[in-house]
Amino acid sequence: MAIENTNNKIKSSPSAKDRVLTSIVFLCRIIIAITFIFSGYVKAIDPIGTQYKIDDYLAAINLQGTIPDWITLLASVAISNLEFCIGVFLLFAIRRKLISRVCLAFMVIMTLLTIWLVWANPIKDCGCFGDAIKLTNGQTLLKNIILLVCAIIVYKWPRQMIRFISKSNQWIVINYTILFIFISSSYCLYKLPIIDFRPYHVGANIIEGMQIPAGAKQPQFETIFIMEKNGIQKEFTLDHYPDSTWTFVDSKTTQTEEGYIPPIHDFFIQDHKTGEDISTQILHNKGYTFILISPHVEQASDSNFGDIELIYEYAQDHNIAFIGLTASDSLAIEKWRNITGAEYPFYTADETTLKTMIRSNPGLMLIKNGTIIKKWSHNDLPNKEQLSKPLSHSDIGKLKKDNIPTKILTIIIWFILPLFLLTLADRLWAWSKWIKQKENSNKIYQLLKQKK
């Protein structure tokens, strides 16, 4: 009798209700997984950009500057890596109960945070998809409500998630996923993001990025200059810019009226000594221009100033323009000169613009006639061998646009393909094991039946 019951259980199929529930859970799980994987990855490959967004949140609650940069950077890597891992583990149904709980807790926190964003509106873009996709706070709230509902369903019925890989092999996916995303973040932190979603990517023309289509309503911006004289700071507009007796401290650009906003709308280079706008002069230079970018030179790494000096000497020898851009004041610039022996001229620009231009402090950009030819982190500057001939005959002087499909293919080869092959092998092994178990059960059943 027991044998017959066992055989009936093997042959029985799930009810229609179970199939519907499994399908709903599967759909919710896929929605969360894809969203988390994409969101986590685009933030993980731009850890400094994510750090800047964390700083924006801290500034919104008046905590800017109270937490050391290394902690916010660590938080940037940790949050993006955690989000990516949750997505992958949900996709493979790894540690179903634990991951469903972590996912639900994560979405509760994110939803509450988004409700605050909609109510207080301290930040216009939540940064949930980095610079890849921009969402309003209202759109972000709608997205998070959908994900929260999906997370609740997955949390309530975790056992309805069908595993894509056996429990015995889950440790491979866990370790490989953690290692992959951590190495990706570390690599992009040491160099630059492997995929650049910002308007200042290689191949972009800054002049074209600033243009507004004919007939489009133009937004209005106002740039406020913070100047100092005799220890007193005052704010001035461009129309009422003071004389040279005032010292430049900082600048901030705010939008005063809605309208079409071009991808690049806040590019402004100023000679802090004269107050002259030299943006057009720099962008329309027919030759090459090296731009050393440092949002704050007092915080910039000086570990590679020898390489920077080598590039500056190369520029001098080949009659190539070389300038520095910063949002720091004259005292900070002079301190940098004393530490590094820098002789190149420094000009000022908006801090946010500089942070958007390159994710390195300092970072180096090469432009020609307004087009971005190359970008380097201070950890990966051109060496003496690369600077052995004129830029027009050198690889670093030739424009090679970002090949996004090739980069996506590389990601697939290094991450998706190994996991796919592992899953395929695991499923084939599980299927063959199930076939053997079924054959053995049938043999035992037939033998016992014959003995009866």
Coordinates of C-alpha atoms in Angstrom, one line a residue:
M1 CA 0.0 0.0 0.0
A2 CA 2.8 2.4 0.9
I3 CA 4.6 1.6 -2.4
E4 CA 1.4 2.4 -4.3
N5 CA 1.0 5.7 -2.5
T6 CA 4.6 6.7 -3.2
N7 CA 4.2 5.9 -6.9
N8 CA 1.0 7.9 -7.0
K9 CA 2.8 10.9 -5.5
I10 CA 5.5 10.7 -8.1
K11 CA 2.9 10.7 -10.9
S12 CA 0.7 13.4 -9.4
S13 CA 1.0 16.9 -10.8
P14 CA 0.5 20.3 -9.0
S15 CA -3.0 21.7 -8.9
A16 CA -4.1 24.6 -11.1
K17 CA -4.0 26.9 -8.1
D18 CA -0.4 26.0 -7.4
R19 CA 0.6 26.5 -11.0
V20 CA -1.0 30.0 -11.0
L21 CA 0.7 30.9 -7.7
T22 CA 4.1 29.6 -9.0
S23 CA 3.7 31.7 -12.2
I24 CA 2.9 34.8 -10.2
V25 CA 5.9 34.3 -7.9
F26 CA 8.1 33.6 -10.9
L27 CA 7.0 36.8 -12.6
C28 CA 7.6 38.9 -9.4
R29 CA 10.9 37.3 -8.9
I30 CA 12.1 38.0 -12.4
I31 CA 10.9 41.7 -12.2
I32 CA 12.9 42.2 -9.0
A33 CA 15.9 40.3 -10.2
I34 CA 16.3 42.2 -13.5
T35 CA 15.7 45.5 -11.8
F36 CA 18.2 44.8 -9.0
I37 CA 20.8 43.4 -11.3
F38 CA 20.7 46.4 -13.7
S39 CA 20.4 49.0 -10.9
G40 CA 23.2 47.4 -8.8
Y41 CA 25.6 47.0 -11.8
V42 CA 25.3 50.5 -13.2
K43 CA 26.0 51.9 -9.7
A44 CA 28.8 49.4 -9.0
I45 CA 30.8 50.4 -12.1
D46 CA 30.6 54.0 -11.1
P47 CA 31.4 53.9 -7.3
I48 CA 32.5 57.5 -7.1
G49 CA 29.3 58.7 -8.8
T50 CA 27.2 56.7 -6.3
Q51 CA 29.3 58.2 -3.6
Y52 CA 28.4 61.7 -4.9
K53 CA 24.8 60.8 -4.7
I54 CA 25.2 59.6 -1.1
D55 CA 26.8 63.0 -0.4
D56 CA 23.7 64.6 -1.9
Y57 CA 21.5 62.7 0.5
L58 CA 23.7 63.7 3.5
A59 CA 23.6 67.3 2.4
A60 CA 19.8 67.1 2.3
I61 CA 19.7 66.2 6.0
N62 CA 22.5 68.6 6.9
L63 CA 25.1 66.0 7.5
Q64 CA 27.4 66.8 4.6
G65 CA 31.0 66.7 5.7
T66 CA 30.3 64.9 8.9
I67 CA 31.1 61.5 7.6
P68 CA 34.6 60.7 6.2
D69 CA 34.9 60.2 2.4
W70 CA 36.2 56.7 2.8
I71 CA 33.0 55.6 4.7
T72 CA 30.7 57.1 2.0
L73 CA 32.8 55.4 -0.7
L74 CA 32.6 52.1 1.2
A75 CA 28.9 52.5 1.5
S76 CA 28.7 53.2 -2.2
V77 CA 30.4 49.9 -3.0
A78 CA 28.5 48.0 -0.4
I79 CA 25.0 49.2 -1.4
S80 CA 25.5 48.6 -5.1
N81 CA 27.2 45.2 -4.6
L82 CA 24.4 44.1 -2.2
E83 CA 21.7 45.1 -4.7
F84 CA 23.4 43.3 -7.5
C85 CA 23.8 40.1 -5.4
I86 CA 20.2 40.2 -4.2
G87 CA 19.1 40.3 -7.9
V88 CA 21.3 37.4 -8.9
F89 CA 20.4 35.3 -5.9
L90 CA 16.7 35.8 -6.5
L91 CA 17.1 35.0 -10.1
F92 CA 18.7 31.6 -9.2
A93 CA 16.4 31.1 -6.2
I94 CA 19.4 30.8 -3.9
R95 CA 18.7 30.7 -0.1
R96 CA 15.1 31.5 -0.9
K97 CA 13.9 32.4 2.6
L98 CA 16.8 34.5 3.6
I99 CA 17.1 36.4 0.3
S100 CA 13.3 37.1 0.1
R101 CA 13.5 38.6 3.6
V102 CA 16.6 40.7 2.7
C103 CA 14.9 41.8 -0.5
L104 CA 11.7 42.8 1.4
A105 CA 13.6 44.8 4.0
F106 CA 15.6 46.5 1.3
M107 CA 12.5 47.5 -0.6
V108 CA 10.7 48.8 2.6
I109 CA 13.7 51.1 3.3
M110 CA 13.9 52.3 -0.3
T111 CA 10.1 52.9 -0.5
L112 CA 10.1 54.9 2.8
L113 CA 13.1 56.9 1.5
T114 CA 11.3 57.6 -1.8
I115 CA 8.1 58.8 0.0
W116 CA 10.3 61.3 1.8
L117 CA 11.9 62.4 -1.5
V118 CA 8.4 63.0 -3.0
W119 CA 7.2 64.9 0.1
A120 CA 10.3 67.0 0.8
N121 CA 11.8 67.0 -2.8
P122 CA 15.4 67.6 -1.5
I123 CA 16.9 65.8 -4.5
K124 CA 15.4 65.7 -8.0
D125 CA 17.0 62.4 -9.1
C126 CA 17.2 59.5 -6.6
G127 CA 20.1 58.0 -8.4
C128 CA 18.6 54.5 -8.3
F129 CA 19.9 53.8 -11.8
G130 CA 23.0 55.9 -11.6
D131 CA 23.5 58.0 -14.7
A132 CA 22.0 55.3 -17.0
I133 CA 18.3 56.3 -16.5
K134 CA 17.0 59.4 -14.8
L135 CA 13.7 59.2 -13.0
T136 CA 11.7 61.8 -11.2
N137 CA 10.9 61.2 -7.6
G138 CA 7.3 60.4 -8.5
Q139 CA 8.4 57.8 -11.1
T140 CA 10.8 56.3 -8.5
L141 CA 8.0 56.0 -6.0
L142 CA 5.8 54.2 -8.5
K143 CA 8.7 51.9 -9.4
N144 CA 9.4 51.1 -5.7
I145 CA 5.7 50.4 -4.9
I146 CA 5.6 47.9 -7.7
L147 CA 8.8 46.3 -6.5
L148 CA 7.6 46.3 -2.9
V149 CA 4.4 44.4 -3.9
C150 CA 6.6 41.9 -5.8
A151 CA 8.9 41.6 -2.8
I152 CA 5.9 40.9 -0.5
I153 CA 4.6 38.1 -2.8
V154 CA 8.1 36.5 -3.0
Y155 CA 8.5 36.8 0.8
K156 CA 5.1 35.2 1.4
W157 CA 5.7 32.2 -0.9
P158 CA 9.5 31.7 -1.1
R159 CA 9.2 28.0 -1.7
Q160 CA 7.2 28.6 -4.9
M161 CA 10.4 29.9 -6.5
I162 CA 11.8 27.2 -8.7
R163 CA 15.5 26.8 -8.4
F164 CA 17.6 27.2 -11.5
I165 CA 20.5 25.5 -9.8
S166 CA 20.9 22.7 -7.2
K167 CA 21.5 23.5 -3.5
S168 CA 24.8 21.6 -3.6
N169 CA 26.1 24.0 -6.3
Q170 CA 24.7 27.3 -5.0
W171 CA 28.0 28.2 -3.3
I172 CA 29.6 28.5 -6.7
V173 CA 27.1 31.1 -7.9
I174 CA 27.3 32.9 -4.5
N175 CA 31.1 33.2 -4.5
Y176 CA 31.4 34.0 -8.2
T177 CA 28.8 36.7 -8.1
I178 CA 30.3 38.4 -5.0
L179 CA 33.8 38.2 -6.5
F180 CA 32.7 39.5 -10.0
I181 CA 30.8 42.6 -8.7
F182 CA 33.5 43.5 -6.2
I183 CA 36.3 43.2 -8.8
S184 CA 34.2 45.3 -11.2
S185 CA 33.7 48.1 -8.6
S186 CA 37.4 48.0 -7.7
Y187 CA 38.6 48.1 -11.3
C188 CA 36.3 51.1 -12.1
L189 CA 37.4 52.8 -9.0
Y190 CA 41.1 52.4 -9.8
K191 CA 40.5 53.4 -13.4
L192 CA 37.3 54.9 -14.8
P193 CA 33.7 53.5 -15.3
I194 CA 33.9 50.9 -18.1
I195 CA 30.6 52.2 -19.4
D196 CA 30.2 56.0 -19.3
F197 CA 26.5 57.1 -19.3
R198 CA 27.4 60.8 -18.7
P199 CA 27.3 63.5 -21.4
Y200 CA 31.1 63.9 -21.1
H201 CA 31.8 60.4 -22.5
V202 CA 34.6 59.8 -25.0
G203 CA 33.5 60.8 -28.4
A204 CA 31.1 63.5 -27.2
N205 CA 31.3 67.0 -28.6
I206 CA 30.9 69.5 -25.7
I207 CA 29.8 72.2 -28.1
E208 CA 27.0 70.1 -29.6
G209 CA 26.0 68.9 -26.2
M210 CA 25.3 72.5 -25.2
Q211 CA 23.0 73.3 -28.1
I212 CA 19.3 73.7 -27.8
P213 CA 17.1 72.6 -30.8
A214 CA 15.4 75.3 -32.7
G215 CA 12.0 76.2 -31.3
A216 CA 12.6 74.5 -28.0
K217 CA 11.7 76.5 -24.9
Q218 CA 15.0 77.6 -23.3
P219 CA 15.4 77.2 -19.5
Q220 CA 16.8 80.0 -17.5
F221 CA 19.9 79.6 -15.3
E222 CA 21.6 81.9 -12.9
T223 CA 25.2 81.5 -11.8
I224 CA 26.1 82.9 -8.5
F225 CA 29.7 83.7 -7.7
I226 CA 30.9 83.7 -4.1
M227 CA 33.7 86.2 -3.8
E228 CA 35.7 87.3 -0.8
K229 CA 37.4 90.6 0.1
N230 CA 38.9 91.7 3.4
G231 CA 37.6 88.5 5.0
I232 CA 34.0 89.2 3.9
Q233 CA 32.2 86.9 1.4
K234 CA 29.5 88.1 -0.9
E235 CA 27.4 86.7 -3.7
F236 CA 27.4 88.2 -7.2
T237 CA 25.7 87.5 -10.5
L238 CA 27.5 87.5 -13.8
D239 CA 26.0 90.9 -14.7
H240 CA 27.4 92.4 -11.5
Y241 CA 30.7 90.6 -11.3
P242 CA 33.1 92.6 -9.1
D243 CA 36.5 94.0 -9.9
S244 CA 39.9 92.1 -9.5
T245 CA 40.2 93.2 -5.8
W246 CA 37.7 90.4 -5.0
T247 CA 38.9 86.8 -4.7
F248 CA 36.9 83.9 -6.2
V249 CA 35.7 81.4 -3.6
D250 CA 33.1 79.3 -5.3
S251 CA 30.2 79.3 -7.8
K252 CA 26.8 77.7 -8.0
T253 CA 24.4 77.4 -10.9
T254 CA 20.6 77.1 -10.3
Q255 CA 17.8 76.8 -12.8
T256 CA 15.3 79.7 -12.5
E257 CA 12.8 78.7 -15.2
E258 CA 11.8 75.3 -16.8
G259 CA 12.6 74.5 -20.4
Y260 CA 14.6 72.1 -22.6
I261 CA 17.8 71.3 -20.8
P262 CA 20.6 70.2 -23.1
P263 CA 22.8 67.3 -21.9
I264 CA 25.6 69.8 -21.1
H265 CA 24.2 73.0 -19.7
D266 CA 26.6 74.1 -17.0
F267 CA 30.0 74.1 -18.8
F268 CA 31.7 77.4 -17.8
I269 CA 35.4 78.0 -17.6
Q270 CA 36.5 81.2 -15.9
D271 CA 39.8 82.9 -15.3
H272 CA 39.5 83.4 -11.5
K273 CA 42.0 86.3 -11.7
T274 CA 40.2 88.4 -14.3
G275 CA 36.7 86.9 -14.2
E276 CA 36.9 86.3 -18.0
D277 CA 34.8 83.4 -19.5
I278 CA 37.3 81.4 -21.6
S279 CA 35.0 78.4 -22.4
T280 CA 34.7 79.3 -26.1
Q281 CA 38.4 79.8 -26.4
I282 CA 39.1 76.3 -25.0
L283 CA 36.3 74.5 -26.9
H284 CA 37.1 76.0 -30.3
N285 CA 40.8 75.3 -30.1
K286 CA 41.5 73.4 -33.4
G287 CA 44.4 71.6 -31.8
Y288 CA 44.7 69.3 -28.8
T289 CA 44.1 70.5 -25.2
F290 CA 45.0 68.5 -22.1
I291 CA 42.7 69.3 -19.2
L292 CA 43.7 68.3 -15.7
I293 CA 40.4 68.1 -13.7
S294 CA 40.2 68.3 -10.0
P295 CA 36.9 69.3 -8.3
H296 CA 38.9 70.1 -5.1
V297 CA 42.7 70.2 -5.4
E298 CA 43.0 70.1 -1.6
Q299 CA 41.5 66.6 -1.8
A300 CA 43.3 65.5 -4.9
S301 CA 45.8 62.6 -4.9
D302 CA 49.3 63.8 -5.4
S303 CA 50.8 60.3 -5.7
N304 CA 51.1 60.6 -9.5
F305 CA 52.2 64.3 -9.9
G306 CA 55.4 63.1 -11.6
D307 CA 53.4 61.5 -14.4
I308 CA 51.3 64.7 -14.7
E309 CA 54.5 66.8 -14.9
L310 CA 55.8 64.4 -17.6
I311 CA 52.6 65.0 -19.7
Y312 CA 52.9 68.8 -19.1
E313 CA 56.5 68.8 -20.4
Y314 CA 55.4 66.7 -23.4
A315 CA 52.6 69.3 -24.1
Q316 CA 55.1 72.1 -23.8
D317 CA 57.5 70.4 -26.3
H318 CA 54.8 69.8 -28.8
N319 CA 53.0 73.2 -28.4
I320 CA 49.9 71.6 -26.9
A321 CA 47.7 73.5 -24.5
F322 CA 47.6 72.2 -20.9
I323 CA 45.3 73.6 -18.3
G324 CA 44.0 72.7 -14.9
L325 CA 40.3 73.0 -13.9
T326 CA 39.1 73.2 -10.3
A327 CA 36.4 74.6 -8.1
S328 CA 39.0 75.3 -5.3
D329 CA 40.1 78.8 -4.2
S330 CA 43.5 80.4 -4.9
L331 CA 45.0 79.2 -1.6
A332 CA 44.3 75.6 -2.4
I333 CA 45.7 76.0 -5.9
E334 CA 48.8 77.6 -4.6
K335 CA 49.2 74.8 -2.1
W336 CA 48.9 72.3 -5.0
R337 CA 51.6 74.2 -6.9
N338 CA 53.9 74.0 -3.8
I339 CA 53.4 70.3 -3.4
T340 CA 53.7 69.2 -7.0
G341 CA 55.7 72.0 -8.6
A342 CA 52.9 72.6 -11.2
E343 CA 53.5 75.4 -13.7
Y344 CA 50.4 75.0 -15.8
P345 CA 47.6 77.6 -15.4
F346 CA 44.5 76.8 -13.3
Y347 CA 41.0 78.0 -14.2
T348 CA 37.8 77.6 -12.2
A349 CA 34.6 75.7 -13.1
D350 CA 31.5 74.5 -11.4
E351 CA 32.2 71.7 -8.9
T352 CA 29.3 69.5 -10.1
T353 CA 30.4 69.9 -13.7
L354 CA 33.9 68.8 -12.9
K355 CA 32.6 65.8 -11.0
T356 CA 30.5 64.9 -14.0
M357 CA 33.3 65.3 -16.5
I358 CA 35.5 62.6 -14.9
R359 CA 35.4 60.2 -12.0
S360 CA 38.9 60.8 -10.7
N361 CA 40.5 63.4 -8.6
P362 CA 42.6 64.4 -10.4
G363 CA 41.7 63.1 -13.8
L364 CA 43.0 64.0 -17.2
M365 CA 41.0 64.7 -20.3
L366 CA 42.2 65.2 -23.9
I367 CA 39.9 67.3 -26.2
K368 CA 40.2 68.6 -29.7
N369 CA 37.9 71.2 -31.2
G370 CA 35.4 70.5 -28.4
T371 CA 35.4 66.7 -28.8
I372 CA 36.6 64.5 -26.0
I373 CA 39.3 62.2 -27.4
K374 CA 40.5 60.4 -24.3
K375 CA 40.0 60.3 -20.5
W376 CA 42.4 58.9 -17.8
S377 CA 42.3 58.3 -14.1
H378 CA 45.3 59.6 -12.2
N379 CA 46.1 55.9 -11.7
D380 CA 46.3 55.2 -15.4
L381 CA 48.0 58.2 -17.1
P382 CA 49.9 57.9 -20.4
N383 CA 53.4 56.7 -19.9
K384 CA 56.7 57.9 -21.5
E385 CA 56.4 55.3 -24.3
Q386 CA 53.0 56.4 -25.3
L387 CA 54.2 60.0 -25.4
S388 CA 57.2 59.3 -27.6
K389 CA 55.6 60.8 -30.7
P390 CA 53.2 63.6 -31.7
L391 CA 49.6 63.1 -30.7
S392 CA 48.5 63.1 -34.4
H393 CA 50.6 60.0 -34.9
S394 CA 49.9 58.4 -31.6
D395 CA 47.1 56.0 -30.5
I396 CA 46.2 58.3 -27.6
G397 CA 45.6 61.2 -30.0
K398 CA 43.1 59.2 -32.1
L399 CA 39.4 59.1 -31.2
K400 CA 38.1 55.7 -30.5
K401 CA 34.4 56.0 -29.5
D402 CA 33.1 53.8 -26.7
N403 CA 31.9 50.5 -28.2
I404 CA 29.0 49.8 -25.9
P405 CA 28.0 46.5 -27.6
T406 CA 31.6 45.2 -27.3
K407 CA 31.6 46.1 -23.6
I408 CA 28.2 44.4 -23.0
L409 CA 29.5 41.3 -24.8
T410 CA 32.6 41.3 -22.5
I411 CA 30.3 41.4 -19.5
I412 CA 28.3 38.5 -20.9
I413 CA 31.4 36.5 -21.5
W414 CA 32.8 37.1 -18.1
F415 CA 29.7 36.8 -16.0
I416 CA 26.5 35.6 -17.7
L417 CA 28.1 32.9 -19.9
P418 CA 29.9 31.0 -17.0
L419 CA 26.7 31.1 -14.9
F420 CA 24.6 29.9 -17.9
L421 CA 27.0 27.0 -18.6
L422 CA 27.0 26.1 -14.9
T423 CA 23.2 26.2 -14.8
L424 CA 23.0 24.1 -17.9
A425 CA 25.4 21.5 -16.6
D426 CA 23.6 21.5 -13.2
R427 CA 20.2 21.0 -14.8
L428 CA 21.5 18.2 -17.0
W429 CA 23.0 16.5 -14.0
A430 CA 19.8 17.0 -12.0
W431 CA 17.7 15.6 -14.9
S432 CA 19.9 12.5 -15.3
K433 CA 19.8 12.0 -11.5
W434 CA 16.0 12.2 -11.6
I435 CA 15.8 9.8 -14.5
K436 CA 17.9 7.2 -12.6
Q437 CA 15.9 7.6 -9.4
K438 CA 12.7 7.1 -11.4
E439 CA 14.0 4.0 -13.1
N440 CA 15.2 2.6 -9.8
S441 CA 11.8 3.3 -8.2
N442 CA 10.0 1.5 -11.1
K443 CA 12.4 -1.5 -10.9
I444 CA 11.8 -1.8 -7.2
Y445 CA 8.1 -1.5 -7.7
Q446 CA 8.0 -4.1 -10.4
L447 CA 10.1 -6.5 -8.3
L448 CA 7.9 -6.1 -5.2
K449 CA 4.8 -6.5 -7.4
Q450 CA 6.2 -9.8 -8.9
K451 CA 6.8 -11.1 -5.4
K452 CA 3.2 -10.5 -4.4

